[in-house]
mmCIF file with all atom_site columns, C-alpha atoms in Angstrom:
data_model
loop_
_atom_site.group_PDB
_atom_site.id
_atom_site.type_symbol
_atom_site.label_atom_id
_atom_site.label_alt_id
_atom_site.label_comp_id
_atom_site.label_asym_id
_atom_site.label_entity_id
_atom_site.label_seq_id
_atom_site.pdbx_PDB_ins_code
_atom_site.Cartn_x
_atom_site.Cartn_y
_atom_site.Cartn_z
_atom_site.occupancy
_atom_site.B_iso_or_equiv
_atom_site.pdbx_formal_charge
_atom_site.auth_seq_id
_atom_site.auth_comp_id
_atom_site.auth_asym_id
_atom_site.auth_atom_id
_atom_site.pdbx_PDB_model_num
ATOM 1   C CA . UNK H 1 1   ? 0.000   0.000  0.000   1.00 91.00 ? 17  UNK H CA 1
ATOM 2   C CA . UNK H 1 2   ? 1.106   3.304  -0.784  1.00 94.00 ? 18  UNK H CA 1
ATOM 3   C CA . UNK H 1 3   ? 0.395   6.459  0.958   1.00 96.00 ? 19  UNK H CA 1
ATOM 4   C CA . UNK H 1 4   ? 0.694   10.276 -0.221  1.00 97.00 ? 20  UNK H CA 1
ATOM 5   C CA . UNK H 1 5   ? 0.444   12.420 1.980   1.00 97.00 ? 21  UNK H CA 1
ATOM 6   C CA . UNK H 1 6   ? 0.386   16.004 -0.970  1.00 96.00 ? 22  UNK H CA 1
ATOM 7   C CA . UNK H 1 7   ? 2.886   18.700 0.832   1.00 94.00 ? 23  UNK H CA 1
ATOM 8   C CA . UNK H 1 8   ? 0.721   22.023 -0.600  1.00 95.00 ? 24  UNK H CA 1
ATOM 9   C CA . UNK H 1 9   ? 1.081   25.588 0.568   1.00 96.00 ? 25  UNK H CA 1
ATOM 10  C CA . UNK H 1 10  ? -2.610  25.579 -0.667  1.00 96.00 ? 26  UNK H CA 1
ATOM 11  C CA . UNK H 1 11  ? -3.811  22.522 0.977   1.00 96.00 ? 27  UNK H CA 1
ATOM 12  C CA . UNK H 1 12  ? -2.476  23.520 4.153   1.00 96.00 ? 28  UNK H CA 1
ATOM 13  C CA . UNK H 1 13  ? -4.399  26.458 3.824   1.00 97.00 ? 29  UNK H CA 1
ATOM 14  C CA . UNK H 1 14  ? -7.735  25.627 2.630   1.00 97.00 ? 30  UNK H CA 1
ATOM 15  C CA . UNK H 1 15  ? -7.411  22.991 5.431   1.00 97.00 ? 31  UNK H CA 1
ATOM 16  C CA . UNK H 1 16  ? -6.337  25.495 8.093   1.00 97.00 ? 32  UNK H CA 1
ATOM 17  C CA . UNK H 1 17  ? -9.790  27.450 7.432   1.00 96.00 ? 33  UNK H CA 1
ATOM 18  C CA . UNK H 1 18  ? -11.673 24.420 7.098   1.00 95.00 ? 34  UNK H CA 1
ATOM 19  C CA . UNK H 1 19  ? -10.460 23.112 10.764  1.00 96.00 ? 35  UNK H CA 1
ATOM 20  C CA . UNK H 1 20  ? -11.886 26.473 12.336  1.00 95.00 ? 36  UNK H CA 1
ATOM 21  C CA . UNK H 1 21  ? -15.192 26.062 13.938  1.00 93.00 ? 37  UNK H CA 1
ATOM 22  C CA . UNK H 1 22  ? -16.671 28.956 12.898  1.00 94.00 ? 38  UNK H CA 1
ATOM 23  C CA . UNK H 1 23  ? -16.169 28.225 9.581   1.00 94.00 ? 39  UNK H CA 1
ATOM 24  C CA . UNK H 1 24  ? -20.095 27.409 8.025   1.00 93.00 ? 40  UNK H CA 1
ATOM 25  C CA . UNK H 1 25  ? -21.366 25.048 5.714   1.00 92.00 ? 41  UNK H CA 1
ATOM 26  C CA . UNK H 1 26  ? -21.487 26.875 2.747   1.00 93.00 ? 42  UNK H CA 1
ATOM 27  C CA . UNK H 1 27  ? -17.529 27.557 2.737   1.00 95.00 ? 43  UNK H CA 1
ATOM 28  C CA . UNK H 1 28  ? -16.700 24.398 4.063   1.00 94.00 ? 44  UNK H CA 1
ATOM 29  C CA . UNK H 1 29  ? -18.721 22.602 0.754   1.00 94.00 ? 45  UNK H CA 1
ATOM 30  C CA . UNK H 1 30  ? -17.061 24.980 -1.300  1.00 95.00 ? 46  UNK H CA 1
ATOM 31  C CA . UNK H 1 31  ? -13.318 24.495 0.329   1.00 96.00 ? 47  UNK H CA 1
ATOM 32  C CA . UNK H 1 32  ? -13.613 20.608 0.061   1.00 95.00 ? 48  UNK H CA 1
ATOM 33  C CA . UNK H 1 33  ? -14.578 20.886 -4.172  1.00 95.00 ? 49  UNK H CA 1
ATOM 34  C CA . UNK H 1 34  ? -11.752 23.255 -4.347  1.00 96.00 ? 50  UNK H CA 1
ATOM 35  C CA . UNK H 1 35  ? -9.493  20.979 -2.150  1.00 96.00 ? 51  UNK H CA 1
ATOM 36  C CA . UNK H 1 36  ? -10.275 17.497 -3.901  1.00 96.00 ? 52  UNK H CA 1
ATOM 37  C CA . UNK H 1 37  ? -9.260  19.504 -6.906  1.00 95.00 ? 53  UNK H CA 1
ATOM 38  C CA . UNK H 1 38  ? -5.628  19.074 -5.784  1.00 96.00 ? 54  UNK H CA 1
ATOM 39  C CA . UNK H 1 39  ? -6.007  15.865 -4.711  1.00 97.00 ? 55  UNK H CA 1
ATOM 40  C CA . UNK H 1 40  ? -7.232  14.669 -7.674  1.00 96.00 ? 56  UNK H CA 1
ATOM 41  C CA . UNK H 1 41  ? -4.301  16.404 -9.610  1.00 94.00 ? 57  UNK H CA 1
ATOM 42  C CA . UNK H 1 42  ? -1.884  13.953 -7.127  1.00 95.00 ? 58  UNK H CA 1
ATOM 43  C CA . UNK H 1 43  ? -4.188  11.151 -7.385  1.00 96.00 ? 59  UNK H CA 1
ATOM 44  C CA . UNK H 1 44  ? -4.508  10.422 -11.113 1.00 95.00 ? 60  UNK H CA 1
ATOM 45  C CA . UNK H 1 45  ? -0.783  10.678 -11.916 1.00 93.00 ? 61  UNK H CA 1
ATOM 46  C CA . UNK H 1 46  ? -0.961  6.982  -12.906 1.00 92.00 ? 62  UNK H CA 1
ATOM 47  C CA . UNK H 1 47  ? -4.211  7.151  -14.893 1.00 93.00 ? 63  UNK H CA 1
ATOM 48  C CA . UNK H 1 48  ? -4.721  4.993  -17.677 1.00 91.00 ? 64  UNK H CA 1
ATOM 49  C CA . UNK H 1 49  ? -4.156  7.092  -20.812 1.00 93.00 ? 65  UNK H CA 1
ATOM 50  C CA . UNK H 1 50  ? -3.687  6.092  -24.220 1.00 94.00 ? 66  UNK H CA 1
ATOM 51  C CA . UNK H 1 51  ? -2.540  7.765  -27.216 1.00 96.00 ? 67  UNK H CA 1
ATOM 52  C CA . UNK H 1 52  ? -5.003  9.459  -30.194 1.00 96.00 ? 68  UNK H CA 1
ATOM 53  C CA . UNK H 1 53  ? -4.245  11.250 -33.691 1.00 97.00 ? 69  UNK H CA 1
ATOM 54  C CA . UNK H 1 54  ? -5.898  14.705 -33.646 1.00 96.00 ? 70  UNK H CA 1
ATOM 55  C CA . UNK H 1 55  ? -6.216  17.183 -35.787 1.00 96.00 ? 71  UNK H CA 1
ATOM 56  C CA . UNK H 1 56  ? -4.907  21.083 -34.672 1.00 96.00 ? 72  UNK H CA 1
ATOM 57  C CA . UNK H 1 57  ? -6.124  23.703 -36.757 1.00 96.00 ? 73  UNK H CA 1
ATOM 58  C CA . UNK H 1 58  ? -2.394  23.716 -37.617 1.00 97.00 ? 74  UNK H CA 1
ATOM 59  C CA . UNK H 1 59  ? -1.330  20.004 -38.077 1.00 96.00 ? 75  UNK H CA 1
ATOM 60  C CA . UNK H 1 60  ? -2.014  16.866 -36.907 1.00 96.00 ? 76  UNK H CA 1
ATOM 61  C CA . UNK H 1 61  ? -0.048  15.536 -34.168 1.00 97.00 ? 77  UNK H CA 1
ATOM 62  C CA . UNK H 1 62  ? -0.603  12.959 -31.144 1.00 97.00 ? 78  UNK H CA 1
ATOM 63  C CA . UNK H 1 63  ? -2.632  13.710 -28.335 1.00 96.00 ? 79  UNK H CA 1
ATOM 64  C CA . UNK H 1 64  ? -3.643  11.723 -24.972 1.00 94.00 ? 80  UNK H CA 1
ATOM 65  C CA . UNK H 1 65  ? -7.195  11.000 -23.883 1.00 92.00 ? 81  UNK H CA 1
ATOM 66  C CA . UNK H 1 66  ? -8.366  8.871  -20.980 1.00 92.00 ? 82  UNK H CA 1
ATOM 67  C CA . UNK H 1 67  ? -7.800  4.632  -22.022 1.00 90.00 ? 83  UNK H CA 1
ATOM 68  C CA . UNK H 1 68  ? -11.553 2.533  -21.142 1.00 88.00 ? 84  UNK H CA 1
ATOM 69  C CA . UNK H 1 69  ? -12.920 1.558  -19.261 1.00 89.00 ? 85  UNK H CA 1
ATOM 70  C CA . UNK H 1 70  ? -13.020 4.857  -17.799 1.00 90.00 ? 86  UNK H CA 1
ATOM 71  C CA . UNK H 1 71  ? -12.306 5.328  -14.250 1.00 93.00 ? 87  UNK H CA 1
ATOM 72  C CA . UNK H 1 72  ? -15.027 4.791  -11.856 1.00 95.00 ? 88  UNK H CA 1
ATOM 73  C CA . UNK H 1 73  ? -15.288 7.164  -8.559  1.00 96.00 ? 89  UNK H CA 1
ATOM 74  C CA . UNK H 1 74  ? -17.023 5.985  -5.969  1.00 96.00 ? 90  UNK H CA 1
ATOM 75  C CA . UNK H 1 75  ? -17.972 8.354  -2.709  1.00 95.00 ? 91  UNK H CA 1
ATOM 76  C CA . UNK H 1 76  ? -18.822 6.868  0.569   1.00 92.00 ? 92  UNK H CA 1
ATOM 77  C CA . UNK H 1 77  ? -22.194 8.473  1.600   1.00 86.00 ? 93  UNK H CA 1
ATOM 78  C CA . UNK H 1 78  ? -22.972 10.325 2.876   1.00 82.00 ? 94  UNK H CA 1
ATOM 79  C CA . UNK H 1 79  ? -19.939 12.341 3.516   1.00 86.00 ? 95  UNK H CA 1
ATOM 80  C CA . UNK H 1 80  ? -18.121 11.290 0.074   1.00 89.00 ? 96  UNK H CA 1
ATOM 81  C CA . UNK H 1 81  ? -20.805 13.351 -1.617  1.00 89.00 ? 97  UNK H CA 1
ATOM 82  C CA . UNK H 1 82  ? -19.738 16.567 -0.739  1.00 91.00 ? 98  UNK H CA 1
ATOM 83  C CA . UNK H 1 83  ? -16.074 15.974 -2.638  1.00 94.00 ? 99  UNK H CA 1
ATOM 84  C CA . UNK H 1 84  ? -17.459 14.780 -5.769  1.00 94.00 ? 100 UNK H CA 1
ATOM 85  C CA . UNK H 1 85  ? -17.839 17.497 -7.843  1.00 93.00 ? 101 UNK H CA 1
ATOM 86  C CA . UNK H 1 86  ? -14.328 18.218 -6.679  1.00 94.00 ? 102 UNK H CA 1
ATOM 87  C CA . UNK H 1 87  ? -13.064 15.090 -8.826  1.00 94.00 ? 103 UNK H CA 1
ATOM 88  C CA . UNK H 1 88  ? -15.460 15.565 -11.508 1.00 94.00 ? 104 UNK H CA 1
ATOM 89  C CA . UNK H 1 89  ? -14.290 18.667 -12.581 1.00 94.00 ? 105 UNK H CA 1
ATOM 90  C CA . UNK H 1 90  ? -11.146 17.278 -13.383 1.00 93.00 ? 106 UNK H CA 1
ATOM 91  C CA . UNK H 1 91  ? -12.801 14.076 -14.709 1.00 93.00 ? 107 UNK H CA 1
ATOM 92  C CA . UNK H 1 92  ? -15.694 14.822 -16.120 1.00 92.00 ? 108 UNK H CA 1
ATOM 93  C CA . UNK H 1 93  ? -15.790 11.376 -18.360 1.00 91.00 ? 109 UNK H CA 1
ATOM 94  C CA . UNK H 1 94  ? -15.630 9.055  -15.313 1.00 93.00 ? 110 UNK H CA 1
ATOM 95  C CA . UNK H 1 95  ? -18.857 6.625  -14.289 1.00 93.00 ? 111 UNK H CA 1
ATOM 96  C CA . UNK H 1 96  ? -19.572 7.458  -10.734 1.00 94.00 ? 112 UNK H CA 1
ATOM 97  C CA . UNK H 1 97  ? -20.811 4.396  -8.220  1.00 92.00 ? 113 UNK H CA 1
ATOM 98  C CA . UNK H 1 98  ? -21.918 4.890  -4.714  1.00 89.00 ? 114 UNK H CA 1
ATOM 99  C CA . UNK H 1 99  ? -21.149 2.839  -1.642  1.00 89.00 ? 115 UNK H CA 1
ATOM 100 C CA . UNK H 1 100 ? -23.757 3.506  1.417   1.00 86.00 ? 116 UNK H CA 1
ATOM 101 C CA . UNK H 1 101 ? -22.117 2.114  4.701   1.00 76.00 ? 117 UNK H CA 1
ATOM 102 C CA . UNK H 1 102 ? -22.234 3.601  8.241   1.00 74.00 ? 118 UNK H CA 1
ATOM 103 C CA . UNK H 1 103 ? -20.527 2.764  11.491  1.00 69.00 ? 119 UNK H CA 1
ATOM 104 C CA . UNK H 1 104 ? -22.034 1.733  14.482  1.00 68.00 ? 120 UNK H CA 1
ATOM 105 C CA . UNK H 1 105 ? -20.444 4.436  17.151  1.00 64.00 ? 121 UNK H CA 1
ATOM 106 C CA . UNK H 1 106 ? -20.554 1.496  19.934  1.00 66.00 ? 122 UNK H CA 1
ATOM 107 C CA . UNK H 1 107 ? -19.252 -1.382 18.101  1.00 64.00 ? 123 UNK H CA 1
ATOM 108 C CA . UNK H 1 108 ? -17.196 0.077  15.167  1.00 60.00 ? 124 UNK H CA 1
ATOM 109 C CA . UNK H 1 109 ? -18.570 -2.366 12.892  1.00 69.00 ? 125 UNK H CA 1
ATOM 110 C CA . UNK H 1 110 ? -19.156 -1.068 9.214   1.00 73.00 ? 126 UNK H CA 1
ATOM 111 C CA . UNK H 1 111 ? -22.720 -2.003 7.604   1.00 73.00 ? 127 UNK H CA 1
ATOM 112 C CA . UNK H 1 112 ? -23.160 -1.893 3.922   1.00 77.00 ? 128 UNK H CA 1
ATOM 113 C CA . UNK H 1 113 ? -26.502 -0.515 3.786   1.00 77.00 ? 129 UNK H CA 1
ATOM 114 C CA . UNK H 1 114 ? -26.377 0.804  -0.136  1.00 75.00 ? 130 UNK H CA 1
ATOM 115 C CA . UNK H 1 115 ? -24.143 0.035  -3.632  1.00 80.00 ? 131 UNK H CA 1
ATOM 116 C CA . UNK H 1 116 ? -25.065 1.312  -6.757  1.00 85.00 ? 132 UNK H CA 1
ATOM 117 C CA . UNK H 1 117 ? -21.674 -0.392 -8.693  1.00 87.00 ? 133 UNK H CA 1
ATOM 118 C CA . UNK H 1 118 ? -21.256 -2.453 -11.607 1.00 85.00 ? 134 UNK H CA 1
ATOM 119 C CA . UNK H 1 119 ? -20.965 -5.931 -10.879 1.00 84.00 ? 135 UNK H CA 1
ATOM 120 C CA . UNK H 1 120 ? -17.333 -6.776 -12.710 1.00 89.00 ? 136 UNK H CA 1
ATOM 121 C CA . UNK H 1 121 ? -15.043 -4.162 -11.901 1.00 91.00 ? 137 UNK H CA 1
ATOM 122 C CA . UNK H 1 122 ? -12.317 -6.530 -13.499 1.00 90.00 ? 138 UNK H CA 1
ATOM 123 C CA . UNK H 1 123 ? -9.657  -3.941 -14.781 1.00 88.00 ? 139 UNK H CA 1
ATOM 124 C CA . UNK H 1 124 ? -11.221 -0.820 -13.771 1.00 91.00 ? 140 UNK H CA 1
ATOM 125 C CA . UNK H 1 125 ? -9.620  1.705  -11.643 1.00 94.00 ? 141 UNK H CA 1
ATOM 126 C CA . UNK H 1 126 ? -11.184 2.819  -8.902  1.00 96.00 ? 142 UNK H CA 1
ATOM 127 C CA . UNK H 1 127 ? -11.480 6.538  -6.802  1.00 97.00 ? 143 UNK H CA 1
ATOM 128 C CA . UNK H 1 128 ? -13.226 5.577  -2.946  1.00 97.00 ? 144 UNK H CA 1
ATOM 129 C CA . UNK H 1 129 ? -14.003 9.792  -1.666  1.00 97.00 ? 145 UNK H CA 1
ATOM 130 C CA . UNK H 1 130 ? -14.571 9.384  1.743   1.00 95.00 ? 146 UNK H CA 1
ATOM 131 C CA . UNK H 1 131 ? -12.670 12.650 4.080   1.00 95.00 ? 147 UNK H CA 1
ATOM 132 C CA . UNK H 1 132 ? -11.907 10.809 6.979   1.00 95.00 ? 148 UNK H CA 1
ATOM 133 C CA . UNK H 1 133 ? -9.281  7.440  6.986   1.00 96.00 ? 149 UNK H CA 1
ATOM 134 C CA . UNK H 1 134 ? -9.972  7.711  11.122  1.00 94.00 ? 150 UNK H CA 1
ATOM 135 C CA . UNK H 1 135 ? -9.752  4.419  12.092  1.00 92.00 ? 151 UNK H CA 1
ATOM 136 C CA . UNK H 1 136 ? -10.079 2.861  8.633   1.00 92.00 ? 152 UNK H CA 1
ATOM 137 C CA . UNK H 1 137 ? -12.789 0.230  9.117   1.00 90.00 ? 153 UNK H CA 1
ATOM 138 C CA . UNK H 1 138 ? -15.069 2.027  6.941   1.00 91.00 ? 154 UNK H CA 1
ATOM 139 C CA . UNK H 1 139 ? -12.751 2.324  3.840   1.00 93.00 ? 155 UNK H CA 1
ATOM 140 C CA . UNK H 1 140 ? -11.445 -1.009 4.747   1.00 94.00 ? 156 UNK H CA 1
ATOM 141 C CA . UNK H 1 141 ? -14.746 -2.084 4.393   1.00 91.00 ? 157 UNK H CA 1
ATOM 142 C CA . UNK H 1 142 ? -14.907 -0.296 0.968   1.00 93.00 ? 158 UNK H CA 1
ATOM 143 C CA . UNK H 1 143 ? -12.364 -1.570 -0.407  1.00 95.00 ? 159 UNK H CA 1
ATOM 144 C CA . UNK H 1 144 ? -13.020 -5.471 0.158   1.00 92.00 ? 160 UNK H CA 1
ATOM 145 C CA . UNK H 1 145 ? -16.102 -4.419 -1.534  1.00 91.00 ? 161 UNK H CA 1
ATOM 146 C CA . UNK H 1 146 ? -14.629 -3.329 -4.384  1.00 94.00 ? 162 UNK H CA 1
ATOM 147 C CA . UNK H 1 147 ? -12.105 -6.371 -4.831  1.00 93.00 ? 163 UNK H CA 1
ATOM 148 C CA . UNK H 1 148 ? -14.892 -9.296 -3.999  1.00 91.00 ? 164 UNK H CA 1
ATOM 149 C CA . UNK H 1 149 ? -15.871 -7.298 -7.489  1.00 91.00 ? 165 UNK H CA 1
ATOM 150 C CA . UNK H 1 150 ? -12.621 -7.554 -9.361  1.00 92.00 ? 166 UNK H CA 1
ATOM 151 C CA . UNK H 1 151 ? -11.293 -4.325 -9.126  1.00 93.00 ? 167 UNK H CA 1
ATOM 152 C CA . UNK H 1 152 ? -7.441  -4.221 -8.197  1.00 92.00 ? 168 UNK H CA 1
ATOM 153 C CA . UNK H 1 153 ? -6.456  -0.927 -8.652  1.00 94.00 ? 169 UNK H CA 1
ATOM 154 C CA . UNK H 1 154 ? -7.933  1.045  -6.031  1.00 96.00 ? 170 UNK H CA 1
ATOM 155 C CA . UNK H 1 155 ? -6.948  4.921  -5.213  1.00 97.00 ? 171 UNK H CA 1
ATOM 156 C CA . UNK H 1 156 ? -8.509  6.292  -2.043  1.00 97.00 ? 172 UNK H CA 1
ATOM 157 C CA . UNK H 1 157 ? -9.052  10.085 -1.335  1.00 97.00 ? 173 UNK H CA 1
ATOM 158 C CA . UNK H 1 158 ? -9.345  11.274 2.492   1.00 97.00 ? 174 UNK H CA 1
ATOM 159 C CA . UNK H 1 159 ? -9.266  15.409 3.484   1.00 97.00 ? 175 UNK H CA 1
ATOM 160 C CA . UNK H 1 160 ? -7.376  13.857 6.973   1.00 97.00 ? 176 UNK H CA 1
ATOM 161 C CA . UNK H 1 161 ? -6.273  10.408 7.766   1.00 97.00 ? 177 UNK H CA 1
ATOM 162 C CA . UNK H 1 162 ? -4.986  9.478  11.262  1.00 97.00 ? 178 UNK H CA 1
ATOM 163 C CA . UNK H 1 163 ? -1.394  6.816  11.764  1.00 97.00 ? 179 UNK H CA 1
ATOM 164 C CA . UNK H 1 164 ? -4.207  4.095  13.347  1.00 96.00 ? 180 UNK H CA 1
ATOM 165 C CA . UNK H 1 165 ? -6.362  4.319  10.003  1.00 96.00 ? 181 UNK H CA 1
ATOM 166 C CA . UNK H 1 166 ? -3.532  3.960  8.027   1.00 97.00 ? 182 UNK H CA 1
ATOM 167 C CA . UNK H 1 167 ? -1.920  1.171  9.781   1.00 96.00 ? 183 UNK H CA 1
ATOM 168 C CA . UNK H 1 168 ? -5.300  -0.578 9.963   1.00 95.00 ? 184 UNK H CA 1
ATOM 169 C CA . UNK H 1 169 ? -5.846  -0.114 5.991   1.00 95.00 ? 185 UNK H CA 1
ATOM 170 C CA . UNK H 1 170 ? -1.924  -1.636 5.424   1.00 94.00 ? 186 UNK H CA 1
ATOM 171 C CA . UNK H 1 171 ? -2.554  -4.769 7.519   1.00 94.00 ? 187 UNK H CA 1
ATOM 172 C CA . UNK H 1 172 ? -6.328  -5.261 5.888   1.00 94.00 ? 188 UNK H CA 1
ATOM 173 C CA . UNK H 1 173 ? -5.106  -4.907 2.678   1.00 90.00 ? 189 UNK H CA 1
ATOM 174 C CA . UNK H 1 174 ? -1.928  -6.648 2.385   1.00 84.00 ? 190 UNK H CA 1
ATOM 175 C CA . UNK H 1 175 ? -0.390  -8.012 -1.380  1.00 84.00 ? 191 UNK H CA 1
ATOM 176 C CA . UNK H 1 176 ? -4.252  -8.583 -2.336  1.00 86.00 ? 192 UNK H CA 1
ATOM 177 C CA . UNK H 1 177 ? -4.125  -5.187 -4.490  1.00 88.00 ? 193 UNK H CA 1
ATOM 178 C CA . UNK H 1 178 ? -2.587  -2.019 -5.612  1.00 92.00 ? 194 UNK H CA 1
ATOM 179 C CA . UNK H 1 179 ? -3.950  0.708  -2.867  1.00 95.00 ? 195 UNK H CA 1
ATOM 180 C CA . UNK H 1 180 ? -3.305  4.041  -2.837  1.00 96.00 ? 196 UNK H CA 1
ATOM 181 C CA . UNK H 1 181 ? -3.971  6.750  -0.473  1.00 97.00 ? 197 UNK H CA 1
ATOM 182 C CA . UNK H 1 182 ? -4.075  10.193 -1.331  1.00 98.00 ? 198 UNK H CA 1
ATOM 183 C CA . UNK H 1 183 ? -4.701  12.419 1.795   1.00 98.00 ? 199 UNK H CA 1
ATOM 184 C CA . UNK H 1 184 ? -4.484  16.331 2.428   1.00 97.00 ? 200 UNK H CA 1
ATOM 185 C CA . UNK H 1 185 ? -2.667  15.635 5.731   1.00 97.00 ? 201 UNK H CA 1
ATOM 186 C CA . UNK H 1 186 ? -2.010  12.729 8.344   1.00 98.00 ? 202 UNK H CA 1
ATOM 187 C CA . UNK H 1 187 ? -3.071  14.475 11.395  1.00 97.00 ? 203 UNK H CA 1
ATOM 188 C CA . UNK H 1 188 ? -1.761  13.517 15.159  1.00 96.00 ? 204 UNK H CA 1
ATOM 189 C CA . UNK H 1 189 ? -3.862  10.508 15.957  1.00 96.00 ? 205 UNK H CA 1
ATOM 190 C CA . UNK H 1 190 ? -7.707  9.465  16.892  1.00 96.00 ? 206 UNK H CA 1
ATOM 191 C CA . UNK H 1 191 ? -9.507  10.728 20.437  1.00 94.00 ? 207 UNK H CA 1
ATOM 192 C CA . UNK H 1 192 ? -11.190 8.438  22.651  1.00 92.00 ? 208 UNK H CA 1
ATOM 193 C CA . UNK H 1 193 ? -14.444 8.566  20.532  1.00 88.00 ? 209 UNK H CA 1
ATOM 194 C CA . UNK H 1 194 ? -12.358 7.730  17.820  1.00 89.00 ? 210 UNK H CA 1
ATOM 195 C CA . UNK H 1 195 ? -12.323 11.257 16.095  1.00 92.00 ? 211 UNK H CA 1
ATOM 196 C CA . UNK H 1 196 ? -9.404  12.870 14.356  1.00 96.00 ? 212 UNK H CA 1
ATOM 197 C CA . UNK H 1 197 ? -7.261  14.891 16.872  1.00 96.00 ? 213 UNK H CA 1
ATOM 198 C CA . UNK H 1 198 ? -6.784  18.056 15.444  1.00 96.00 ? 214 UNK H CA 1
ATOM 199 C CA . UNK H 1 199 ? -9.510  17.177 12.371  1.00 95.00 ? 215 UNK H CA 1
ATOM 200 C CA . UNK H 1 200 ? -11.929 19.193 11.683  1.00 94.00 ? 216 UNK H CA 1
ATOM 201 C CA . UNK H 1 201 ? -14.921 17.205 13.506  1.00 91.00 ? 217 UNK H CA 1
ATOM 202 C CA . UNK H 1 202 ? -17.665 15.446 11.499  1.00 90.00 ? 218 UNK H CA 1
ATOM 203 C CA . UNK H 1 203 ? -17.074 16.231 7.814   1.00 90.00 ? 219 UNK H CA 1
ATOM 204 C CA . UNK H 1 204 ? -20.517 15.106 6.991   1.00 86.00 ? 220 UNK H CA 1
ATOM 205 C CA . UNK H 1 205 ? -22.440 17.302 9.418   1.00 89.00 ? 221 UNK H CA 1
ATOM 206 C CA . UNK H 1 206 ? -19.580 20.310 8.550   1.00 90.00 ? 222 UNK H CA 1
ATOM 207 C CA . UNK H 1 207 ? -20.743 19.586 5.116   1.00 90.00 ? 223 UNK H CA 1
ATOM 208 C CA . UNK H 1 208 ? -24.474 19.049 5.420   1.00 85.00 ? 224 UNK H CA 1
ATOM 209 C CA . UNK H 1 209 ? -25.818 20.760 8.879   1.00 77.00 ? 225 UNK H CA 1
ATOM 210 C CA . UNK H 1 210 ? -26.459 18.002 11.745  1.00 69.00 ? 226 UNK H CA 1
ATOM 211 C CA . UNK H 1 211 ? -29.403 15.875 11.174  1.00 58.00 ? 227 UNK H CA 1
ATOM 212 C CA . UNK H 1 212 ? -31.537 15.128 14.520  1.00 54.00 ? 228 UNK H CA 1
#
């Protein structure tokens, strides 16, 4: 598994003012498309590409356009949501799936409660948007999802991750697949509720307003 943790004068920015508490929902939303914009840029280095004969109004010469299948991004709801227009700005061609699971606060145990995937993901390379890697069982749970369906190239984009999420995700995920995981910044570690420490709190209620 490999692990990028994007060194950004900009990131570290747009993350500073998204850690404040005052900032509101309506910045935050617009902070995280703006910040999964420079993820993205990190994340797709490797993309499949292939080459393609085009025509300039000048000459013709040899261009690059995405290879298919096309990549297939797949936020974790309902949190994932709010950093997909983020990607798609950039990729704008890609299928998008969706992966429902949530995580019983007691327990820890992840719970699949939603997938809209393909079935074969055989060959496909796969984007999991989820902003937290906190203590990794819910994009550990993702991403056995997404190999019991073929896929093994799987790049995963978190805001924050914490050193227990990613050690967790390295010892689930072993040889079985190329993971990466593309992150904004790997903060100090996880509270005793299992929150980032600094983080930014709940990214989906930051994004979305608390639900009661």
């Amino acid at each position: 598994m490999r692990v990028i943790e994007v060194k950004h004068p900009l990131i570290a920015h747009k993350l500073t003012e998204m850690r404040q508490k005052e900032t509101p929902s309506s910045t935050f939303r617009h902070l995280t498309e703006e910040l999964l914009m420079l993820l993205t840029y990190e994340a797709t280095r490797d993309i499949a590409v292939e080459d393609v004969e085009i025509e300039t109004p000048v000459a013709k010469t040899t261009g690059t356009r995405l290879s298919k299948p096309r990549p297939l991004v797949v936020p974790i709801l309902r949190a994932g949501l709010g950093m997909l227009d983020g990607m798609m700005r950039l990729l704008p061609t890609a299928e998008v799936g969706f992966l429902g699971m949530v995580r019983d606060d007691a327990t820890l145990q992840v719970e699949t409660y939603a997938n809209r995937l393909p079935e074969d993901l055989e060959g496909r390379q796969c984007f999991i948007l989820d902003p937290m890697l906190a203590t990794g069982h819910t994009m550990i749970a993702a991403i056995d999802y997404l190999l019991d369906h073929g896929a093994r190239d799987v790049t995963c984009l978190c805001l924050l991750s914490a050193p227990q999420g990613l050690k967790a995700l390295e010892e689930a995920v072993g040889d079985r697949a190329n993971v990466t995981i593309v992150t904004g910044a790997i903060d100090e570690g996880l509270n005793e509720h299992s929150y980032i420490v600094p983080g930014l709190g709940d990214a989906g209620d930051r994004l979305y307003g608390v639900i009661d």
